[in-house]
Coordinates of C-alpha atoms in Angstrom, one line a residue:
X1 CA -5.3 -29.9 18.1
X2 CA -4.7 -26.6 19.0
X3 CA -6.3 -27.1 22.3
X4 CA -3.8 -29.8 23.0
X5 CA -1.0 -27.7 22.3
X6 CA -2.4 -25.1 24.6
X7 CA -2.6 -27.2 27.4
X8 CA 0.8 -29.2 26.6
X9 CA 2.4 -25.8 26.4
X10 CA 0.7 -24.9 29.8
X11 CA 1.3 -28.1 31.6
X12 CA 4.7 -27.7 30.2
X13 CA 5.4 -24.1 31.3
X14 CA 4.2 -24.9 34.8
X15 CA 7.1 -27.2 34.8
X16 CA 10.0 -24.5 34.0
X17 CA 12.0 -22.2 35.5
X18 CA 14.9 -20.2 36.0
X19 CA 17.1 -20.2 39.4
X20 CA 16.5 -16.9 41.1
X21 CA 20.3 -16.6 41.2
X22 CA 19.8 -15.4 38.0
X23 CA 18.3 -12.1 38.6
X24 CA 21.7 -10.8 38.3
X25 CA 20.8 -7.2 38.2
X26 CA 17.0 -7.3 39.3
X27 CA 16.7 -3.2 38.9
X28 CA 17.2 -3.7 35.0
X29 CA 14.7 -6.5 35.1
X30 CA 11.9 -3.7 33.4
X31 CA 14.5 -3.0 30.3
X32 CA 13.2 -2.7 27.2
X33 CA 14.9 -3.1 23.5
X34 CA 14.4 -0.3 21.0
X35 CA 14.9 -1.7 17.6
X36 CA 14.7 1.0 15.0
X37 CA 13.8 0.1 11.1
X38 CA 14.1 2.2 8.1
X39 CA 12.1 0.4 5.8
X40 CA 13.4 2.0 3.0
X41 CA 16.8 1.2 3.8
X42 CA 16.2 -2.2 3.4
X43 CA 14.5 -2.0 0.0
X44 CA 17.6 -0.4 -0.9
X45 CA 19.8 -3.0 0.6
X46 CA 17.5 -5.7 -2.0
X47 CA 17.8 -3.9 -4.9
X48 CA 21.6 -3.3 -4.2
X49 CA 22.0 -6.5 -3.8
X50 CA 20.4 -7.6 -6.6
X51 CA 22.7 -6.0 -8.6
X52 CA 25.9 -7.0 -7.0
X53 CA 24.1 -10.6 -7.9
X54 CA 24.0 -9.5 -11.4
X55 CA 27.4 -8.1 -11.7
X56 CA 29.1 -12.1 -10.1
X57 CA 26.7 -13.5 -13.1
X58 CA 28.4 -11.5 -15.6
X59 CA 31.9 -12.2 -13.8
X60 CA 31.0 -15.8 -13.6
X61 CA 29.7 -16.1 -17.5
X62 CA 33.0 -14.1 -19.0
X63 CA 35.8 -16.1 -17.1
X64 CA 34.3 -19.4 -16.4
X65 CA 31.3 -20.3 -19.2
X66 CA 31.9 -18.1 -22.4
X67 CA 35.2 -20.0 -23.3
X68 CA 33.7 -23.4 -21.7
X69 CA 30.8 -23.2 -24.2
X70 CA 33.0 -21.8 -27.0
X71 CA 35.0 -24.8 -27.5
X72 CA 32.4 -27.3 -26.9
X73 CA 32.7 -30.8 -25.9
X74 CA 31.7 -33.0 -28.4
X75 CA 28.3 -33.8 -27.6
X76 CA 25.0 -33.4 -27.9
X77 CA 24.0 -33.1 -24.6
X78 CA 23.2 -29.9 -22.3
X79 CA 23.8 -26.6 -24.1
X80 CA 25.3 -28.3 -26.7
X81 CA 21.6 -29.9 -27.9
X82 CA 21.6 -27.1 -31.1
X83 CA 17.8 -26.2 -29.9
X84 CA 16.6 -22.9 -31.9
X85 CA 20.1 -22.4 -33.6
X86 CA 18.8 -24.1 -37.0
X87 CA 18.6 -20.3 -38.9
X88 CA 22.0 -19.2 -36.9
X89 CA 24.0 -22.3 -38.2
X90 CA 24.3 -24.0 -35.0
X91 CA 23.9 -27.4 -35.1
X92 CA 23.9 -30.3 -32.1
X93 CA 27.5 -30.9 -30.7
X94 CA 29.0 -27.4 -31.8
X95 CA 29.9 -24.6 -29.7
X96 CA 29.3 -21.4 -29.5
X97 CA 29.5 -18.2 -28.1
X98 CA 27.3 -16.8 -25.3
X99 CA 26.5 -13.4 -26.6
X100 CA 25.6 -14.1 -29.9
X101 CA 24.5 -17.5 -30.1
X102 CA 23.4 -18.5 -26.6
X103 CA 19.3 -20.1 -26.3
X104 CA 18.2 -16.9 -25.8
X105 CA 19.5 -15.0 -28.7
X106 CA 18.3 -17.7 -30.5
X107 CA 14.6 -17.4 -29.6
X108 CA 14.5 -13.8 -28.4
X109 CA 16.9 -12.4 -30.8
X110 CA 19.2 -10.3 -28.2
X111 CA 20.4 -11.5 -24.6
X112 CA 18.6 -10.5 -21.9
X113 CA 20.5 -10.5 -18.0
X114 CA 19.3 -13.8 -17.6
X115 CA 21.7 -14.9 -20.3
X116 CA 24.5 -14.4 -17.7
X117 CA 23.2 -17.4 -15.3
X118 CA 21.8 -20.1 -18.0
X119 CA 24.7 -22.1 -18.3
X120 CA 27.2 -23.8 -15.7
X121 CA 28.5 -22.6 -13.6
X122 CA 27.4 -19.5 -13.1
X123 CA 23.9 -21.0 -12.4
X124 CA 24.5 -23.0 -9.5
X125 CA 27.2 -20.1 -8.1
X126 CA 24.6 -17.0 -8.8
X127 CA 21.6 -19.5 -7.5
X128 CA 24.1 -19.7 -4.2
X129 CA 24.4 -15.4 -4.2
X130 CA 20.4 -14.7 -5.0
X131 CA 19.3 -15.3 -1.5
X132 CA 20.9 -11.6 -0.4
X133 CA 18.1 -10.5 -3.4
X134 CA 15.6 -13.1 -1.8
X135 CA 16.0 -12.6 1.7
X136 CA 16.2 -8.8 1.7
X137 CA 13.2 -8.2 -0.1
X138 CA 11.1 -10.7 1.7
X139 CA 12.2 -8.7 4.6
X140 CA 11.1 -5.8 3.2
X141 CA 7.8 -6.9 2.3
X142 CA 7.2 -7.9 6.0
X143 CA 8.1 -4.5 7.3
X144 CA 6.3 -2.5 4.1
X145 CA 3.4 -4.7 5.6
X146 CA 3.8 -3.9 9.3
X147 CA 4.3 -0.1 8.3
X148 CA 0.8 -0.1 6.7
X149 CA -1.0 -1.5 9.2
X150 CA 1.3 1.1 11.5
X151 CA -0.4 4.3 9.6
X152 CA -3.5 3.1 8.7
X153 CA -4.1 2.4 12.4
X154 CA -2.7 5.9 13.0
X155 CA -4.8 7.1 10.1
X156 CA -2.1 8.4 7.7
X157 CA -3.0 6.1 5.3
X158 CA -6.8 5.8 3.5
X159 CA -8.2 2.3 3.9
X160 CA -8.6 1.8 0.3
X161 CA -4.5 1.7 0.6
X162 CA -4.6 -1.0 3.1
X163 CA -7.2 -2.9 1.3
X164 CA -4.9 -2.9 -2.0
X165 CA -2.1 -3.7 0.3
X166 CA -3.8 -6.9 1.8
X167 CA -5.0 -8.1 -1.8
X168 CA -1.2 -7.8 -3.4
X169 CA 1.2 -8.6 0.2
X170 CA 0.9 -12.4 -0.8
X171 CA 1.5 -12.0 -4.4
X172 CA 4.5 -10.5 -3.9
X173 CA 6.0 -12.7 -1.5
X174 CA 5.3 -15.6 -4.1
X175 CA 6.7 -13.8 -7.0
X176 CA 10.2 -12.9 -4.6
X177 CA 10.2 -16.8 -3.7
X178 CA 9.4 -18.5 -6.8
X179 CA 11.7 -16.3 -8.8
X180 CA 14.4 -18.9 -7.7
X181 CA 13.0 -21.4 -10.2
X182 CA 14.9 -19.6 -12.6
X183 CA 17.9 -21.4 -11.5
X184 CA 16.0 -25.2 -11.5
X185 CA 14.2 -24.5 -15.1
X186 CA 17.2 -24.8 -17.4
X187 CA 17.2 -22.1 -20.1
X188 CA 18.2 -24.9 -22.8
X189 CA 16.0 -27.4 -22.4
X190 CA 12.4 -25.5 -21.1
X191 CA 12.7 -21.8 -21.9
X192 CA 9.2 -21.5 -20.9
X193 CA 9.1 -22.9 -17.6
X194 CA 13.1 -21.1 -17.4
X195 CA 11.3 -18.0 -18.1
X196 CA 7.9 -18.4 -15.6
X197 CA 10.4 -18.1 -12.7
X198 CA 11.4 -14.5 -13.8
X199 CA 7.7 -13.9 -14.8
X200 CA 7.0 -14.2 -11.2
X201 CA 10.0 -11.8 -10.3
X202 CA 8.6 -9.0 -12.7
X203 CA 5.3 -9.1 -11.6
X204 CA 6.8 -8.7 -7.8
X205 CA 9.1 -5.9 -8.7
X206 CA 6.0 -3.9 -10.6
X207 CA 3.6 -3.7 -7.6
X208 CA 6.2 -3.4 -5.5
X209 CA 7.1 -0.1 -7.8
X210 CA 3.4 1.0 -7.9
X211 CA 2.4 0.2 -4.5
X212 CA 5.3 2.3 -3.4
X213 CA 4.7 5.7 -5.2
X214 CA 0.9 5.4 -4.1
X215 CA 2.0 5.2 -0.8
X216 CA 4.1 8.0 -1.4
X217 CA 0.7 9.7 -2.7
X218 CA -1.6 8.2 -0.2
X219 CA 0.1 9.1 2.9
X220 CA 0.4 12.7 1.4
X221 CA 4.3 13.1 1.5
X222 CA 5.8 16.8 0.6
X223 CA 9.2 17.1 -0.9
X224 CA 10.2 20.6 -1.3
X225 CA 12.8 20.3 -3.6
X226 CA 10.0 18.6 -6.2
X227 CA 8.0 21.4 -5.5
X228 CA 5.8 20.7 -1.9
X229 CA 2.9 18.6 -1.9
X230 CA 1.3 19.4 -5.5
X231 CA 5.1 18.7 -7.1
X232 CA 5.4 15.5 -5.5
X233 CA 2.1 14.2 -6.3
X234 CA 2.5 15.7 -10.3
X235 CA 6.1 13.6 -10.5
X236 CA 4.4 10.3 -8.6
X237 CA 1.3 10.7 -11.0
X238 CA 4.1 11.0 -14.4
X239 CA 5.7 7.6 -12.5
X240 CA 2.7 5.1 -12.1
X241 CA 1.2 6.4 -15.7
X242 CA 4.7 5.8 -17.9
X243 CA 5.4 2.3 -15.6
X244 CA 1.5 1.2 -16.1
X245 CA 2.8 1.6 -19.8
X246 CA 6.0 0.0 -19.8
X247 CA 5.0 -3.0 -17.7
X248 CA 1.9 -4.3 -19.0
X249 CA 3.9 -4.4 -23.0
X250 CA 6.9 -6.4 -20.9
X251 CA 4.6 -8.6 -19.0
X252 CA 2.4 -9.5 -22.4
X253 CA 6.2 -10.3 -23.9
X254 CA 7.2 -12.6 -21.3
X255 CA 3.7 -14.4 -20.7
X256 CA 4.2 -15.2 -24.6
X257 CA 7.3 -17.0 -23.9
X258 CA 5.6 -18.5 -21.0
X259 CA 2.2 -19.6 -22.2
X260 CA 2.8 -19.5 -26.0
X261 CA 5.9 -20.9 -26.1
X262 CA 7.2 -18.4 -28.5
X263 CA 8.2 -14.1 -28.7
X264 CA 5.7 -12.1 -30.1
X265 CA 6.0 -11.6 -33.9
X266 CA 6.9 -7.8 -33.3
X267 CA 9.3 -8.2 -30.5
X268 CA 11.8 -9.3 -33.4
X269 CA 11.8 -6.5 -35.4
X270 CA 14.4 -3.9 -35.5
X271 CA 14.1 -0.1 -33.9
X272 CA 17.2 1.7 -33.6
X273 CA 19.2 -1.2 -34.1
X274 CA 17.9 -3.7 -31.5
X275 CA 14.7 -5.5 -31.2
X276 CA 11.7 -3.9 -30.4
X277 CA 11.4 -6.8 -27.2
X278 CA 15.3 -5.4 -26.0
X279 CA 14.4 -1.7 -26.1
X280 CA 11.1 -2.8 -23.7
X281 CA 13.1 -5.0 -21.8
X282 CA 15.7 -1.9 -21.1
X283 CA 12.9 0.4 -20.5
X284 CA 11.1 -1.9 -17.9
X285 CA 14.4 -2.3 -16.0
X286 CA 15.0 1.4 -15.6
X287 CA 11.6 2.0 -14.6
X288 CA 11.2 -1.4 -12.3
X289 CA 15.1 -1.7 -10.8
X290 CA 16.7 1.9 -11.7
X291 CA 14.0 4.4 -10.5
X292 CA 12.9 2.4 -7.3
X293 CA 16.7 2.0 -6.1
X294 CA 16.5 5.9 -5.8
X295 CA 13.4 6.4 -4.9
X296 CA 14.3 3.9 -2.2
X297 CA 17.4 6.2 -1.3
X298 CA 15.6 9.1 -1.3
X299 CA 13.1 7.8 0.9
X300 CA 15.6 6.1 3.5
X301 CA 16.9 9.7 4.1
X302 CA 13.7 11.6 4.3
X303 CA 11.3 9.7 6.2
X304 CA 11.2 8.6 10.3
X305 CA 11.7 4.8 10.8
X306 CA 9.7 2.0 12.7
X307 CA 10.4 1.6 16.6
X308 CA 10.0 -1.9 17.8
X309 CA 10.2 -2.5 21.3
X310 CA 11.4 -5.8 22.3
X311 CA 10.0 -7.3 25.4
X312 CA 9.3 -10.9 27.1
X313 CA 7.1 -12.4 29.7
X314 CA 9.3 -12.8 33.1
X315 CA 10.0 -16.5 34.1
X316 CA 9.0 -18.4 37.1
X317 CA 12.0 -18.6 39.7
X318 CA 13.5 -21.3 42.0
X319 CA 14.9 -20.9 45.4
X320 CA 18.0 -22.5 46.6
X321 CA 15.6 -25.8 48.0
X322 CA 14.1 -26.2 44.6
X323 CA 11.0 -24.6 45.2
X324 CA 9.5 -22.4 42.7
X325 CA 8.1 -18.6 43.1
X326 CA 5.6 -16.9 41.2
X327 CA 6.5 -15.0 37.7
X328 CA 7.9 -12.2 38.9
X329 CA 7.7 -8.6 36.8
X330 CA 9.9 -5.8 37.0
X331 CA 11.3 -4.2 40.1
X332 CA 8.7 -1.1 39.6
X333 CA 5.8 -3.8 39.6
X334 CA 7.1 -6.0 42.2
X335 CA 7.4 -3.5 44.6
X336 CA 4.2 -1.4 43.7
X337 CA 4.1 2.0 43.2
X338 CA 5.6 4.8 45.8
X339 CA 3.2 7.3 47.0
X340 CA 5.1 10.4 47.5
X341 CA 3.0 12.4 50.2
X342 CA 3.5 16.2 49.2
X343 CA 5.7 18.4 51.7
X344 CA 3.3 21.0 53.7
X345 CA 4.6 24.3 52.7
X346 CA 4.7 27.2 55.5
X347 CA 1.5 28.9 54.0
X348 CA -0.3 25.6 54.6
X349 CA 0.7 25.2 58.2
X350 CA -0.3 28.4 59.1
X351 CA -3.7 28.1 57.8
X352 CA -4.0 25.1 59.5

């Protein structure tokens, strides 16, 4: 098959060309296009973006579903199917209010942002604003990938960072795309499957996290201000230990809801006036969304960007009869190179 579509595309090719009226400017013919990327930047751009998603979800839930679901409809159907609210004194067909009697609060005890784009329609509008999340850091991920191929080719990166790279790039780009499941796993009716889609998200946004700060430690990065080499590589170190803490307690959390089907007996008890599974949550998110964002700023502003130079092949040409001339390349090529002969100096001649 693909030797077919070689030869279509070749037969095809053969076939094509461009009128040579079109070599408007046949000097310029050897331009290039420099396209610098700040890979950082664009990590930034994802995680702003993410939260200007979150803030339309919290819009969306306050003006158009918290008084929809307070004053219920009469039914039993949708959100108003009393699932979980038993102990809370919410039965099937009542309403109620979003944050302190929505699904969630119900199972998990406490809202978490989810909560903000269960219910319609703030679902279907914040599944319509996620692809600025989506997009950006699936862009992101392309370029962190093309970067570390970039320095481990160059040798500014050890191949045991490549090699980890490799083993998580796919991973990631799953978790990023199948975070949108969120939005077609309804919170009311299959918390578990609801919940799988932002499983996928949080595993994502961890080694993204980690991956990030060993880079930062791999490729041996100084930052005066933390102290050179030996400060940077002390806070970096602090980082990836406290997250590897955080993450896997959030993770077990969520894979409960997920596999089990229920929250872990201690993630309902009380510690300083919220659940033990809210502080963790709040934790994660500073560690996972807060931190990078910054470290993402910082690194936008410190480090060189990617040059891409953008090329393509020169086309076959037609004369005014039809007939068509070889691929031509630039002027510089075309013509072949000038030979300058150098100028015999008076010294020269006279030796001569």
């Amino acid at each position: 098959m693909i030797g077919f579509c070689y030869d279509l595309r070749k037969t095809l090719s053969s076939k094509f060309s461009r009128s040579e009226l079109n070599r408007r400017t046949p000097e310029n013919e050897g331009e290039t296009l420099d396209v610098y990327v700040s890979v950082e930047s664009i990590r930034v751009i994802a995680y702003v973006n993410f939260f200007i998603m979150v803030i339309c979800a919290i819009i969306l839930n306050k003006v158009l579903v918290t008084p929809k679901l307070a004053d219920g409809n009469g039914t039993t159907c949708g959100p108003y199917n009393g699932r979980f609210g038993d102990e809370m004194g919410i039965l099937p067909g009542d309403g109620f209010n979003v944050a302190t009697g929505s699904h969630l609060v119900r199972l998990f005890g406490y809202n978490n942002i989810c909560a903000n784009w269960d219910y319609s329609p703030s679902r279907e509008i914040t599944a319509m604003i996620y692809p600025i999340f989506e997009y950006a850091l699936l862009v992101y991920l392309f370029f962190e990938g093309v970067q570390a191929k970039l320095y481990f080719k160059k040798g500014w990166v050890s191949k045991t960072y490549y090699r980890v790279f490799k083993i998580f790039f796919v991973p990631m780009i799953l978790g990023c795309a199948w975070f949108r499941m969120i939005f077609v796993c309804i919170a009311y009716e299959r918390p578990d499957h609801h919940t799988a889609g932002f499983f996928c998200l949080q595993i994502t946004l961890v080694m993204v996290a980690i991956l990030n700060t060993y880079f930062i430690i791999d490729s041996k990065a100084e930052y005066a201000w933390l102290g050179g080499r030996k400060g940077t590589v002390n806070v970096a170190i602090i980082y990836i230990v406290l997250n590897l803490i955080i993450s896997p307690i959030k993770l077990y959390l969520t894979a409960n809801i997920v596999f089990l089907q229920a929250p872990a007996a201690w993630s309902l008890k009380n510690i300083f006036g919220s659940k033990a599974g809210q502080v963790v949550d709040n934790i994660w998110f500073v560690f996972n969304a807060v931190i990078p964002l910054l470290v993402g700023f910082l690194r936008s502003f410190s480090e060189p960007s990617l040059i891409i130079k953008v090329d393509c092949a020169p086309s076959a040409y037609s004369s005014a009869d039809g007939a068509i001339i070889e691929k031509t390349e630039d002027v510089e090529k075309e013509e072949g190179a000038k030979v300058i002969k150098p100028v015999a100096t008076p010294e020269a001649v006279a030796s001569a």
